[in-house]
Each structure stands twice: as structure tokens, then as C-alpha cells.
mmCIF file of C-alpha atoms in Angstrom:
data_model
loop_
_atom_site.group_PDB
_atom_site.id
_atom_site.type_symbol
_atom_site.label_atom_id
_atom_site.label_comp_id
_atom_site.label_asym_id
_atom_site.label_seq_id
_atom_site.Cartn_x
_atom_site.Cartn_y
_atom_site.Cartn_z
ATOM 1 C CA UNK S 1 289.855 219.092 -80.706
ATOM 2 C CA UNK S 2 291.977 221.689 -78.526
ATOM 3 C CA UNK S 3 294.675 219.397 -76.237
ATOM 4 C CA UNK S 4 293.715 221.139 -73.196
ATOM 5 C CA UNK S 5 290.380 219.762 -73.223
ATOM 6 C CA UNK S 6 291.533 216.609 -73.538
ATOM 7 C CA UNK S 7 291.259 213.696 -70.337
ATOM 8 C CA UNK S 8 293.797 210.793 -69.739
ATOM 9 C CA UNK S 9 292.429 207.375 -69.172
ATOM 10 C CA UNK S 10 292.445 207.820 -65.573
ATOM 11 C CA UNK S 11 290.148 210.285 -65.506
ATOM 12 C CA UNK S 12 288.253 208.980 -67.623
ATOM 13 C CA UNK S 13 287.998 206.154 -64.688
ATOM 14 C CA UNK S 14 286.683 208.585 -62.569
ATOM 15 C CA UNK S 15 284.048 210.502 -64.834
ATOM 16 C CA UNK S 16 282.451 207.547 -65.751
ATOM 17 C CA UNK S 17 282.466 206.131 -62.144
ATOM 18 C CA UNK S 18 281.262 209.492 -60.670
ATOM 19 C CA UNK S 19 278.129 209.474 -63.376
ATOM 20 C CA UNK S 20 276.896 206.188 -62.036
ATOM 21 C CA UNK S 21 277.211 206.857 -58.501
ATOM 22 C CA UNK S 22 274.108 209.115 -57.203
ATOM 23 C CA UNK S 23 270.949 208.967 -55.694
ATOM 24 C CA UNK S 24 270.087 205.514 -56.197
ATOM 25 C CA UNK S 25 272.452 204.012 -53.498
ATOM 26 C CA UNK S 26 269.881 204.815 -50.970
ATOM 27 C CA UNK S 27 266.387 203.575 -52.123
ATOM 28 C CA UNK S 28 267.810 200.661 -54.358
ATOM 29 C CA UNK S 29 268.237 198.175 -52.264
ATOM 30 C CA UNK S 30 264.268 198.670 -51.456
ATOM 31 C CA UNK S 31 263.012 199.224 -54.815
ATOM 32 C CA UNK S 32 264.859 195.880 -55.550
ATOM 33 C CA UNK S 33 263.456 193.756 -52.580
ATOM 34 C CA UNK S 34 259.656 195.056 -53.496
ATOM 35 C CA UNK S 35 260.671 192.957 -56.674
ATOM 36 C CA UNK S 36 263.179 190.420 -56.148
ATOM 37 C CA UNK S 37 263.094 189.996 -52.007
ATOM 38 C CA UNK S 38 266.442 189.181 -50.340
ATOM 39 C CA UNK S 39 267.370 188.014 -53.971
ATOM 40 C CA UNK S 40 267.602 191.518 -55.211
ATOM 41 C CA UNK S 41 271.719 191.672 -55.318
ATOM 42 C CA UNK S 42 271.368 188.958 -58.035
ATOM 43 C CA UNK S 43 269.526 191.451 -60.018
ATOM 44 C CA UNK S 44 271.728 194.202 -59.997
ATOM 45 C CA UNK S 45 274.663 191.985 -60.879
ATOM 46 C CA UNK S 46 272.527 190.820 -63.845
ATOM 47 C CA UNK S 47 271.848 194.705 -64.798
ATOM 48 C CA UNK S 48 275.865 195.067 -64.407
ATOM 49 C CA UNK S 49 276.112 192.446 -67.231
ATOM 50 C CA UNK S 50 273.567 193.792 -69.328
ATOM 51 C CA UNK S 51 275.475 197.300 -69.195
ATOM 52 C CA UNK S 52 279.005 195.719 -70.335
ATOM 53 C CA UNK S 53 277.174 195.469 -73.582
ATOM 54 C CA UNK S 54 275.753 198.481 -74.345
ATOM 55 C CA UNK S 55 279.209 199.601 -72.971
ATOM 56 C CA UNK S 56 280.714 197.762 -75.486
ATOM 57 C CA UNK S 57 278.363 199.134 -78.348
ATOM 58 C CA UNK S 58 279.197 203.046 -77.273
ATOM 59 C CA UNK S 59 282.948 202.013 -77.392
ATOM 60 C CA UNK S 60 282.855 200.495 -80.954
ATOM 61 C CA UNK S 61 280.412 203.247 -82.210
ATOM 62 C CA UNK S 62 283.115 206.099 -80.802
ATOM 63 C CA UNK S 63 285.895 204.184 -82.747
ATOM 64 C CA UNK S 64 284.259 204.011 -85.809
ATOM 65 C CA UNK S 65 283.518 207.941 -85.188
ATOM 66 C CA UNK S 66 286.736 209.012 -83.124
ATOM 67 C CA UNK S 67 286.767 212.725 -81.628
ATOM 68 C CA UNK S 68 283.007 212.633 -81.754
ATOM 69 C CA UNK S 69 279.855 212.457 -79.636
ATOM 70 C CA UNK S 70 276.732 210.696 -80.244
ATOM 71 C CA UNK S 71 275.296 213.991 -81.538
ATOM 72 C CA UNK S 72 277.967 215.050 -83.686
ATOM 73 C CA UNK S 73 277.956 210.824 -85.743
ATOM 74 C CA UNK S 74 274.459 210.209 -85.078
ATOM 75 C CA UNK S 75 273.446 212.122 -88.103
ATOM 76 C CA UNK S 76 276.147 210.371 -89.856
ATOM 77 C CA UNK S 77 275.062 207.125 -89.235
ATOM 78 C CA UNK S 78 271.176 207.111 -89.766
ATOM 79 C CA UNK S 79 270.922 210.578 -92.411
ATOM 80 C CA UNK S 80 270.931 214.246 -91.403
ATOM 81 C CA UNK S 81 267.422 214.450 -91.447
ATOM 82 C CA UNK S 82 266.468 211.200 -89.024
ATOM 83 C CA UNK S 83 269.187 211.975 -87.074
ATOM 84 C CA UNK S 84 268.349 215.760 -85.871
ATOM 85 C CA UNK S 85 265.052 213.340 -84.771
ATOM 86 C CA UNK S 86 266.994 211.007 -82.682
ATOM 87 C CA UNK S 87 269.276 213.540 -81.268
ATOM 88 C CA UNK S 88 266.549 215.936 -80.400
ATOM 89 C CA UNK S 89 264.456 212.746 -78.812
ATOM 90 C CA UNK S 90 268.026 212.010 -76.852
ATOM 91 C CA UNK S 91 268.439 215.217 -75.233
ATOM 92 C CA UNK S 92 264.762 214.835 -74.108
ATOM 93 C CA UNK S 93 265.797 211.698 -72.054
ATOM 94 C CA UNK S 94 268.391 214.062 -70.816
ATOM 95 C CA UNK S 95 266.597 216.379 -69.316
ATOM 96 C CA UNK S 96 264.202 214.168 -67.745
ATOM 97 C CA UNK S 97 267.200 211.623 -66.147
ATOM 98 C CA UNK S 98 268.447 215.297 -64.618
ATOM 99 C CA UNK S 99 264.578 216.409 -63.973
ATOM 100 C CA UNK S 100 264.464 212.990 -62.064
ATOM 101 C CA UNK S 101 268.028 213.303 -60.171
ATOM 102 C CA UNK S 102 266.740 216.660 -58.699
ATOM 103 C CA UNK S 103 263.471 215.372 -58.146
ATOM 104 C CA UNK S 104 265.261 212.358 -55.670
ATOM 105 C CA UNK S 105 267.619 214.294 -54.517
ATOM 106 C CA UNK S 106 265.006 217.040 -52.897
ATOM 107 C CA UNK S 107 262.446 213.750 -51.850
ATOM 108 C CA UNK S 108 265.826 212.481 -49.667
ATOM 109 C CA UNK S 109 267.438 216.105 -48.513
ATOM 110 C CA UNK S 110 263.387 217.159 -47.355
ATOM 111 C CA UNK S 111 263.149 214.138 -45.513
ATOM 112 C CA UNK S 112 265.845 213.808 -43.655
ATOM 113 C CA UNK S 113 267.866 217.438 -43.539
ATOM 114 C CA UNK S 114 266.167 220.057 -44.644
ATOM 115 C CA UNK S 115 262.305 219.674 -43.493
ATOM 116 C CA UNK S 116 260.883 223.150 -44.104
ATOM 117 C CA UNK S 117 263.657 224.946 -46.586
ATOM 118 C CA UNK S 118 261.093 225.554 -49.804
ATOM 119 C CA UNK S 119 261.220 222.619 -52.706
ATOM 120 C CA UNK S 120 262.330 225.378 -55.632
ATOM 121 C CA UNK S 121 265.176 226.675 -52.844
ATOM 122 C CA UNK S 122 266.444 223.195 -52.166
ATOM 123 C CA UNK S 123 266.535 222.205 -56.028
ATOM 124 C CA UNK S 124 268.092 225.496 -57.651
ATOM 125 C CA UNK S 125 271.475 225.661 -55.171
ATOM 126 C CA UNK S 126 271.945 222.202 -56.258
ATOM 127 C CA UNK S 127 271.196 223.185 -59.890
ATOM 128 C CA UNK S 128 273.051 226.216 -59.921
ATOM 129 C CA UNK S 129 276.102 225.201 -58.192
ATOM 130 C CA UNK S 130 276.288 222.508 -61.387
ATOM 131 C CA UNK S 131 275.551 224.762 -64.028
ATOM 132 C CA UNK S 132 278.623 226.669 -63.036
ATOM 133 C CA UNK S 133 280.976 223.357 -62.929
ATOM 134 C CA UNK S 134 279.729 222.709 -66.634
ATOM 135 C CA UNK S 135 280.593 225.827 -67.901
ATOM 136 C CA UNK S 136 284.293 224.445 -67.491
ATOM 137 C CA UNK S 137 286.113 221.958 -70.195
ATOM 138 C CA UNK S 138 285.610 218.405 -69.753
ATOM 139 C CA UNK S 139 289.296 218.523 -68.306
ATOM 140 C CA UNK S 140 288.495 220.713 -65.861
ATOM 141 C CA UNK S 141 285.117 218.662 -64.643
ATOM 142 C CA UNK S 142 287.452 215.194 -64.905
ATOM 143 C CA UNK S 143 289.628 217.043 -62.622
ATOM 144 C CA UNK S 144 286.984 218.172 -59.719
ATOM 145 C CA UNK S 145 285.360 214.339 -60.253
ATOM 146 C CA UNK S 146 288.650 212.958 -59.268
ATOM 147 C CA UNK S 147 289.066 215.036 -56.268
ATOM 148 C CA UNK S 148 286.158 213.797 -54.425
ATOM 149 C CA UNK S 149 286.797 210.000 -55.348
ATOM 150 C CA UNK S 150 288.330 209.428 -52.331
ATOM 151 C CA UNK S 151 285.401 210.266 -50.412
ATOM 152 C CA UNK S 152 284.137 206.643 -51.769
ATOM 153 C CA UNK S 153 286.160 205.204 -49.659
ATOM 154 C CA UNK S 154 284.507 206.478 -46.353
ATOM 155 C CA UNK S 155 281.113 205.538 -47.527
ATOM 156 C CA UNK S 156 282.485 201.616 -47.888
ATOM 157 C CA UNK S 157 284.066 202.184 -44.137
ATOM 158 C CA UNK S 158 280.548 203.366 -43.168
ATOM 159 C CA UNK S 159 278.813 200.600 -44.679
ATOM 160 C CA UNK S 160 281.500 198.332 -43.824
ATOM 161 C CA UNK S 161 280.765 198.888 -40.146
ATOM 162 C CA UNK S 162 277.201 197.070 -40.177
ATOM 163 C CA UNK S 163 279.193 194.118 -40.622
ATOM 164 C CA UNK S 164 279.519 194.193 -36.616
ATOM 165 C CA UNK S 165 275.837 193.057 -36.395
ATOM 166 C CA UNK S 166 274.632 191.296 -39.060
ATOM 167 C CA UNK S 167 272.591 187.864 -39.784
ATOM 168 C CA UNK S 168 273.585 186.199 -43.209
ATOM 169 C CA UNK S 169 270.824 183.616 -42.647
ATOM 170 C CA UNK S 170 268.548 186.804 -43.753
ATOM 171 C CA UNK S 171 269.959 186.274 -47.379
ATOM 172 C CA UNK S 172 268.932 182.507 -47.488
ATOM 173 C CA UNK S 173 267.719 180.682 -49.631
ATOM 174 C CA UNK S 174 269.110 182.319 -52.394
ATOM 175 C CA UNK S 175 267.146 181.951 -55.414
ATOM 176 C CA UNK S 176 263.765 181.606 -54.167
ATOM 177 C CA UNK S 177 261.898 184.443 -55.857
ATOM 178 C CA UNK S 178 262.546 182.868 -59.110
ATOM 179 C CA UNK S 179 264.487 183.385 -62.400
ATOM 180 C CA UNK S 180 261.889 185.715 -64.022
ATOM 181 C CA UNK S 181 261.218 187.744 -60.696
ATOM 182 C CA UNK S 182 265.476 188.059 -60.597
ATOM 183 C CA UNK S 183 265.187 189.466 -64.439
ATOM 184 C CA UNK S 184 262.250 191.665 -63.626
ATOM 185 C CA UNK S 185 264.314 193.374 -60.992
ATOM 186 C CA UNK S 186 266.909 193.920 -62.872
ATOM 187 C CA UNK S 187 265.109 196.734 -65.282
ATOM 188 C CA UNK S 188 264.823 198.779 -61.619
ATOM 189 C CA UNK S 189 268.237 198.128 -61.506
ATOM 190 C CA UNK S 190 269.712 199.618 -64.589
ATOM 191 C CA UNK S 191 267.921 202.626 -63.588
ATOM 192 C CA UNK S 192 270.352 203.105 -60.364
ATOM 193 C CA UNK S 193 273.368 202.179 -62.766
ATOM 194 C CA UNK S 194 272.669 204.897 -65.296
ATOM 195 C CA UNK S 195 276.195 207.167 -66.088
ATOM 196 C CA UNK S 196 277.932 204.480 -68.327
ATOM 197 C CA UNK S 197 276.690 206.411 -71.107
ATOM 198 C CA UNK S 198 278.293 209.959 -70.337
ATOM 199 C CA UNK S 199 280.941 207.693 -72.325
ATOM 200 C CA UNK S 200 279.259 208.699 -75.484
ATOM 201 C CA UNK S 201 280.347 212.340 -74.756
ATOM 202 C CA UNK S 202 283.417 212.157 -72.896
ATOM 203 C CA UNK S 203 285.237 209.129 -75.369
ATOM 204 C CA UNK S 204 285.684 211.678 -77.685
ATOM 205 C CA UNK S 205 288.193 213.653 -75.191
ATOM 206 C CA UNK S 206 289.604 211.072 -74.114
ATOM 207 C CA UNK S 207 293.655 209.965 -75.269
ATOM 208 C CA UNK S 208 295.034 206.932 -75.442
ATOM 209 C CA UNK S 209 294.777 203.445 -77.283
ATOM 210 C CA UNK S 210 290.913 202.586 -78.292
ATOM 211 C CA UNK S 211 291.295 199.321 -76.357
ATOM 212 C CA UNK S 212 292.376 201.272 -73.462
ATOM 213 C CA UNK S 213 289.536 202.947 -73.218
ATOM 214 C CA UNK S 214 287.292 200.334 -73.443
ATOM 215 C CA UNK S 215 288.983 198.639 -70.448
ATOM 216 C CA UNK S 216 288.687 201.754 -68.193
ATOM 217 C CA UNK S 217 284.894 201.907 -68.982
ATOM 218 C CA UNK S 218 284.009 198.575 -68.368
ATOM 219 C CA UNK S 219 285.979 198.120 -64.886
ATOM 220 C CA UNK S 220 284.003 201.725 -63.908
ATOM 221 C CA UNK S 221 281.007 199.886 -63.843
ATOM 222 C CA UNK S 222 282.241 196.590 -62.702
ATOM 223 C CA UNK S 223 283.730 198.735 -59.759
ATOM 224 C CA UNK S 224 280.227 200.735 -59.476
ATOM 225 C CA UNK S 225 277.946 197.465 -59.868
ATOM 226 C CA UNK S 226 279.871 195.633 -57.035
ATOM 227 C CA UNK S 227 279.576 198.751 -54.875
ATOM 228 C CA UNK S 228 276.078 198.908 -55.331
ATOM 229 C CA UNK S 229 276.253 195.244 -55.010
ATOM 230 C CA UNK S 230 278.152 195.074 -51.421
ATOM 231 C CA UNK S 231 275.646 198.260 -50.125
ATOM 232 C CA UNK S 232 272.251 195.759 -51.151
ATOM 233 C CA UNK S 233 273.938 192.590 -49.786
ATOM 234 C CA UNK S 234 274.677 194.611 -46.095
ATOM 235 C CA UNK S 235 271.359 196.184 -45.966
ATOM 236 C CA UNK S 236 269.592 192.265 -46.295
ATOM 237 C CA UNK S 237 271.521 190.988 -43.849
ATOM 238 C CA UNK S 238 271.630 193.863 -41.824
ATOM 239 C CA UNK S 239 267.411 193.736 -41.902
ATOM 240 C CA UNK S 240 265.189 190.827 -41.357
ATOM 241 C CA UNK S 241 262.807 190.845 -44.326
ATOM 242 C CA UNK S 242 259.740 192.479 -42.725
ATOM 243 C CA UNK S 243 262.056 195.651 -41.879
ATOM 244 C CA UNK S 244 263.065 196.158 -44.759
ATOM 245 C CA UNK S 245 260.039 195.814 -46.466
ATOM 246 C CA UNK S 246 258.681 199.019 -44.903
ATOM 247 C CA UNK S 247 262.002 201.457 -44.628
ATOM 248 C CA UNK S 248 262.579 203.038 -48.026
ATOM 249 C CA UNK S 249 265.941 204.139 -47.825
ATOM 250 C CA UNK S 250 267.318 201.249 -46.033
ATOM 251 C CA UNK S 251 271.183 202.375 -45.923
ATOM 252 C CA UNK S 252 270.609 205.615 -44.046
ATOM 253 C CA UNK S 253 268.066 203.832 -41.438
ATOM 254 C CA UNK S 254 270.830 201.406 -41.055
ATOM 255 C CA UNK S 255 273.527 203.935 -40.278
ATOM 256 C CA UNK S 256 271.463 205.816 -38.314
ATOM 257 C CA UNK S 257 271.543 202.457 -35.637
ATOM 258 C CA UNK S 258 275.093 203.546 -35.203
ATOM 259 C CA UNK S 259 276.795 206.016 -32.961
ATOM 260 C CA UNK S 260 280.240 206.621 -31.675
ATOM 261 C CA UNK S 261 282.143 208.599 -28.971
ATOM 262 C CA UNK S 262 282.668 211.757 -31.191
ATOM 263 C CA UNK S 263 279.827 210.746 -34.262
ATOM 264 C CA UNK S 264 276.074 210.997 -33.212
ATOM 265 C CA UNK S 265 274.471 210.974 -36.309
ATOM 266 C CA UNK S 266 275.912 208.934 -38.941
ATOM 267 C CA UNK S 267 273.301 209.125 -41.358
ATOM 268 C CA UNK S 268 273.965 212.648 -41.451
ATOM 269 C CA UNK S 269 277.625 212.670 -42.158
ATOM 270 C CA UNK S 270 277.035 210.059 -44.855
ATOM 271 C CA UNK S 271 274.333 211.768 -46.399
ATOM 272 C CA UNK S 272 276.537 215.203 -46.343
ATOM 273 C CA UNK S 273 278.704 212.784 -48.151
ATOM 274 C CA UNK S 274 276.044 211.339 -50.833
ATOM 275 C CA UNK S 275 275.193 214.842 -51.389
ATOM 276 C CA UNK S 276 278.412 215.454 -53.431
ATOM 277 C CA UNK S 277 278.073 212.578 -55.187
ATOM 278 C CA UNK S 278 274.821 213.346 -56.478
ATOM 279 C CA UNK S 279 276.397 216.339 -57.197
ATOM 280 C CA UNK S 280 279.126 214.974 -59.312
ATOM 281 C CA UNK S 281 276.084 212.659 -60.909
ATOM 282 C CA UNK S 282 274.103 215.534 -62.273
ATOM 283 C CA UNK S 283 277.209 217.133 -63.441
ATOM 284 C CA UNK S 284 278.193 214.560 -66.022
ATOM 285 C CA UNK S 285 274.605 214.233 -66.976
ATOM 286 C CA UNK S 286 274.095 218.401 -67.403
ATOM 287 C CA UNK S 287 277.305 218.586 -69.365
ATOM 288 C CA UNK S 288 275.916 215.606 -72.013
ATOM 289 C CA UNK S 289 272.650 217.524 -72.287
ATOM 290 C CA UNK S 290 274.638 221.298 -72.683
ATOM 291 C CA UNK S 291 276.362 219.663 -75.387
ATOM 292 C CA UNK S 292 273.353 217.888 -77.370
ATOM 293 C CA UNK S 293 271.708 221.402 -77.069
ATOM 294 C CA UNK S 294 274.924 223.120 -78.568
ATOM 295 C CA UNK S 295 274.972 220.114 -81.176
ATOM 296 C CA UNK S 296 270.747 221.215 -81.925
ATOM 297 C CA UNK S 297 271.152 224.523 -82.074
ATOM 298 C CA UNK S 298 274.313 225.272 -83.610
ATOM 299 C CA UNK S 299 276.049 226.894 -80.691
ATOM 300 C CA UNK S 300 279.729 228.081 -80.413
ATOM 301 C CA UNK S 301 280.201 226.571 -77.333
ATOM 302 C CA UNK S 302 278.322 224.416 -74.636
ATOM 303 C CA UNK S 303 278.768 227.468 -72.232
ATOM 304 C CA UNK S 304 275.968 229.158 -73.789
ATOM 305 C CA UNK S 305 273.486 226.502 -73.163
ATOM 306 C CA UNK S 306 274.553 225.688 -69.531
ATOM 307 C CA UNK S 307 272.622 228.312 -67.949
ATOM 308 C CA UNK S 308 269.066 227.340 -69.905
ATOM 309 C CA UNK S 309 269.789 223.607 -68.840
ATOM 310 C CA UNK S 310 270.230 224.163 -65.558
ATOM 311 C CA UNK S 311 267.122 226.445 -65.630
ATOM 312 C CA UNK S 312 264.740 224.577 -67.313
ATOM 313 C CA UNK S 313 266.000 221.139 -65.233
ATOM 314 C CA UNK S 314 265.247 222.964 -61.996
ATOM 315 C CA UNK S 315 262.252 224.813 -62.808
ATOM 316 C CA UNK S 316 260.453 221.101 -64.118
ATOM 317 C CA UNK S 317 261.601 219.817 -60.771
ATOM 318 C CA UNK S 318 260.760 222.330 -58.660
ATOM 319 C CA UNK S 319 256.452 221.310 -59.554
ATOM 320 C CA UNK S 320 254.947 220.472 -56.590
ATOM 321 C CA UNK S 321 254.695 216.806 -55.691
ATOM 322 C CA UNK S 322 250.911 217.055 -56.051
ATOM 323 C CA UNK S 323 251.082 217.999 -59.529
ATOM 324 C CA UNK S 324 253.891 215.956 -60.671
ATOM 325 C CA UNK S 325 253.661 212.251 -59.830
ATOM 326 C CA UNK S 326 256.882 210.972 -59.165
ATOM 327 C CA UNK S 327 256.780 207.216 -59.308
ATOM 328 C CA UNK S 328 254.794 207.534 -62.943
ATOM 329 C CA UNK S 329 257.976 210.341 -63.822
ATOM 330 C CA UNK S 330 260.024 207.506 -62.439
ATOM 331 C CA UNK S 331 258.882 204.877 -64.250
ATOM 332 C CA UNK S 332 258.327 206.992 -67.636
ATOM 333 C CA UNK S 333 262.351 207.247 -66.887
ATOM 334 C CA UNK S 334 263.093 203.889 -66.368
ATOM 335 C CA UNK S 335 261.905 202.944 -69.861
ATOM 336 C CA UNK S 336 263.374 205.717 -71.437
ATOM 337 C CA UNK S 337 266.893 204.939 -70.376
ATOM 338 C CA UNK S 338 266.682 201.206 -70.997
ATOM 339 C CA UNK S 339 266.155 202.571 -74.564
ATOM 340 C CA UNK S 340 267.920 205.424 -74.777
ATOM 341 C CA UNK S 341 271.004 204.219 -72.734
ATOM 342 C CA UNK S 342 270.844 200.916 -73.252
ATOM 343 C CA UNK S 343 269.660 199.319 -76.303
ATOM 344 C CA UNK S 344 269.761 202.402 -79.017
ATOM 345 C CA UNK S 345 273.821 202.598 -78.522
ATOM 346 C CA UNK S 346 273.433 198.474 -79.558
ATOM 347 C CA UNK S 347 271.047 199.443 -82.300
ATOM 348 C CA UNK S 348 272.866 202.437 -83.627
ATOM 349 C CA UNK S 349 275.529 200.126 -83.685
ATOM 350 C CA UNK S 350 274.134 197.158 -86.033
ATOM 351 C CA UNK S 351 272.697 200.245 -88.512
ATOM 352 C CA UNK S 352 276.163 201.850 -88.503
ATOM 353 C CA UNK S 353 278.208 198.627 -89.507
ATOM 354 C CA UNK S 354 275.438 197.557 -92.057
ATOM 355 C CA UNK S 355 275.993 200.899 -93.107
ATOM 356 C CA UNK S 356 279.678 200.698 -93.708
ATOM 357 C CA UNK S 357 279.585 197.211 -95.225
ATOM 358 C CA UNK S 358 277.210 198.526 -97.890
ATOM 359 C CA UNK S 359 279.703 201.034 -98.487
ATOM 360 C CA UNK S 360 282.519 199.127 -99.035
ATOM 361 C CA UNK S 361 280.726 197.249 -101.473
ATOM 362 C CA UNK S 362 279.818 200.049 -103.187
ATOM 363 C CA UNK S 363 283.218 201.144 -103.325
ATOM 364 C CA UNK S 364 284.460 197.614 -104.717
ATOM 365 C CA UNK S 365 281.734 197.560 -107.715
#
């Protein structure tokens, strides 16, 4: 692999931090309490738990297979044949986890900014804009991911500010929904959290000791899942429980309860914010699908399958909401990234060291 594509650890911090945060920090504490009530934070810090294993599967699987992506050892690992399959039925879920992050994205810009700008307009400057980061090394995209981290921090101080009026009672009795309602909620959950497995790309540019890297991608998440975490826990205490139960994007309603001397419209300012790191989001994600399509098709270089990404992504998300039906598109989602993100890097995993031990004893007879 050419050394100027390579990324250090620290960016590697970033990337993987960057994919997770998106478009779920607004809704998620809703979509949780429709589940789990004021319990809902104990969900997502059960989903956060579940990840550190699959995290832990994509890190062993890009040992065993270093300088490689999922699509370059999947092939490897379960036959050419079986694994053109899986890789093609991968880059599917791709392109539907970016269909669904422009699909969000527009529902939340529509609603709140942009009322009347038309849904394909809204959708293809957001597409567009991303398609031109990808066609840029991974380097070069851990670079620009990196420069905007900072901007974390003034979403926390914006948040951090509804600690000035809230009621902690709100979040009592913890508990009370019940241990299967808490595990339920935590499948919505893992939705939100979805990025930890960019690592299956961006590993195999990455320098460094092995255990390094594992390190840097697990406290990503745990940094990500507590965010997420903190945001959830403000917005229950912040709103009694029949509030929130009708506002579904409970952090901006929240903010926008909050003015200053020279800042009207908080919610605006932080969503100006969000927008970049939705951005950032479907960057990662567009880059993992430009490469499975380069792996598919044979191509020189992901460059030449940015632009058809990008295209097709925006063009499925640009179907009117009366002839697309979001919530079933988000739910068909869901399930395919608790599979496809989730528990295939675990099962690739158990195939590929069965694999390898049969091997070996091959080798020894």
C-alpha cells in the first residue's frame, strides 16, 4: 500500500469517531423512550457493549488479513465464489445505510431550515459535496475529519447548558420498564451507533502496533456511546415524560428554549453544526461503499466509482416520501446492520479461525 495513503492512530481516532456521529443524535433519545421510557440511556449503554465485540471481531479479522479490507479477505476466508455473494450483499447494506443518512438528513433540514427548497435539491448538495471529499486518499479524508472534531466540543457546551434547568426526579425510578424492554431498545440503539465498522476499511491504512489499534477503536465508541449517552440522559431530565413523548427530535426542541444576548436561535446554530457532522458521517460510509464497488468490479481506483455512488445514493433518496416509506426503509435498515455490522464481522470471524486451524492441521499431516 502507497505510504501516503497511510493514517496514524490518531486519526484513526477521529475517522472512526466521525462515522458514528450523525443524524441519530437528534431523534434517538425519542425513538429510545417510545421503547424503553426514561430508561432508554440504559439501552444505549447496553448497545455500546454489544459493539466492543463486533469491534473486537473486525480487529482480529484485519490482523489475520493485515493491509486488507473486508472485500479484499472476505473471499479469502469463505471461497472466491461465496464471497463475491457476501461482498456484493455488503455493499447493498451500504448503499441503503447512505440511502437512509440522506433520507434523515433531508426529513430534519425540511423541517426545521429549509421548508420549501425541493427534496432532490436538498439531498444532491449534500451528496455531491461528499462525493468530491471521497475522491481523495483515506489520508486526506482522516485529515478533513480531524479538522472539524473540535466542533464536538461546542455541541457538549450546548447541551451542557440545559443543565441550568433540569429535574433529575424525571429519570426515576430507574429500571422500571423492565430488563427485556431495556434489551429491546437497545437494537434502535445500535442503529444510531453505526460507523464502528468503517474500521473494516480504514484498519488496513492504518500504522502502528495491532494492539494499538484496537485500543483507539474501542475508546471511539466508548467516547461516542457516552456522548450519545450524556445527550439522552439531558433530554429526560430536561422533559417531563409526557413532553417528550410527543417531540421527535427532543435535543433541538430543547435548545430552542434557550436564548442569549447575541444567540436567538440556538437550535439553528447547533443544527448548522450537526449538519457537518452528518456530513463527515456519510463520508466514511460513501468511501466504504466506493471501495466495495472498486473491489466488485475490478476498478483501478475507488475514484472511478465515487461519482455513481454518490448518484445512485441521492437519486434512491430523493423518491418522494409518499412512495418510499421511511420508517419500513428504517427498520429494513436496522436489521440489516445488526447483521451486516454487527454479527457477520463475529461470524466471519469463527469461519476464518476454523478455517486456519484446519489448515494447520493439514499442514502437520
Amino acid at each position: 500500500m502507497n505510504s501516503s495513503h497511510t493514517i496514524t492512530h490518531r486519526q484513526l481516532f477521529f475517522i472512526i469517531t466521525q462515522s458514528q456521529i450523525g443524524v441519530g443524535v437528534l431523534s434517538l433519545p425519542y425513538t429510545l423512550f417510545a421503547k424503553a421510557k426514561t430508561d432508554g440511556w440504559i439501552s444505549l449503554l447496553l448497545a455500546g457493549l454489544f459493539i466492543q465485540v463486533s469491534i473486537l471481531a473486525i480487529w482480529k479479522l484485519c490482523e489475520m488479513y493485515p493491509k486488507q479490507t473486508i472485500f479484499d479477505f472476505m473471499p479469502k476466508i469463505v471461497g472466491t465464489k461465496l464471497g463475491v455473494v457476501l461482498n456484493t450483499l455488503f455493499v447493498v447494506h451500504l448503499f441503503s445505510v447512505c440511502v437512509v443518512i440522506l433520507i434523515l438528513y433531508n426529513s430534519i433540514v425540511s423541517k426545521w431550515i429549509f421548508f420549501h427548497t425541493p427534496r432532490l435539491v436538498v439531498i444532491s448538495i449534500l451528496a455531491l459535496t461528499c462525493v468530491y471529499c471521497i475522491t481523495c486518499t483515506a489520508r486526506e479524508i482522516a485529515r478533513f475529519l480531524m479538522l472539524v472534531s473540535p466542533l464536538l466540543i461546542v455541541l457538549f457546551i450546548f447541551v451542557a447548558y440545559a443543565y441550568t434547568d433540569v429535574h433529575l426526579l424525571y429519570a426515576f425510578p430507574v429500571g422500571a420498564s423492565g430488563i427485556k424492554t431495556i434489551f429491546s431498545g437497545s437494537s434502535d440503539a445500535l442503529i444510531s451507533l453505526l460507523g464502528f465498522d468503517t474500521a473494516l476499511v480504514f484498519l488496513a491504512y492504518t500504522q502502528g502496533r495491532s494492539n494499538s489499534k484496537l485500543k483507539v477503536i474501542s475508546y471511539a465508541s466508548l467516547c461516542v456511546t457516552l456522548l450519545y449517552c450524556f445527550v439522552t440522559f439531558t433530554t429526560y431530565i430536561f422533559f417531563n415524560p409526557v413532553e417528550i413523548a410527543i417531540v421527535p427530535e427532543p435535543v433541538l426542541y430543547m435548545l430552542k428554549a434557550f436564548s442569549f444576548k447575541i444567540l436567538e436561535r440556538t437550535d439553528l446554530i447547533f443544527l448548522s453544526i450537526w449538519i457537518v457532522f452528518v456530513t463527515t458521517s456519510l463520508i466514511s460510509y460513501l468511501f466504504f461503499t466506493a471501495k466495495g464497488v472498486q473491489s466488485l468490479f475490478k476498478l483501478k481506483h475507488h475514484k472511478s466509482a465515487a461519482p455513481y455512488v454518490g448518484i445512485i445514493c441521492a437519486l434512491i433518496a430523493s423518491i418522494p416520501a409518499s412512495k418510499l416509506d421511511v420508517q419500513l426503509w428504517s427498520k429494513l435498515i436496522g436489521m440489516s446492520a445488526l447483521y451486516c455490522s454487527a454479527l457477520f464481522p463475529i461470524f466471519l470471524l469463527l469461519i476464518a479461525v476454523i478455517r486456519k486451524k484446519k489448515d494447520k492441521g493439514a499442514v502437520s499431516t
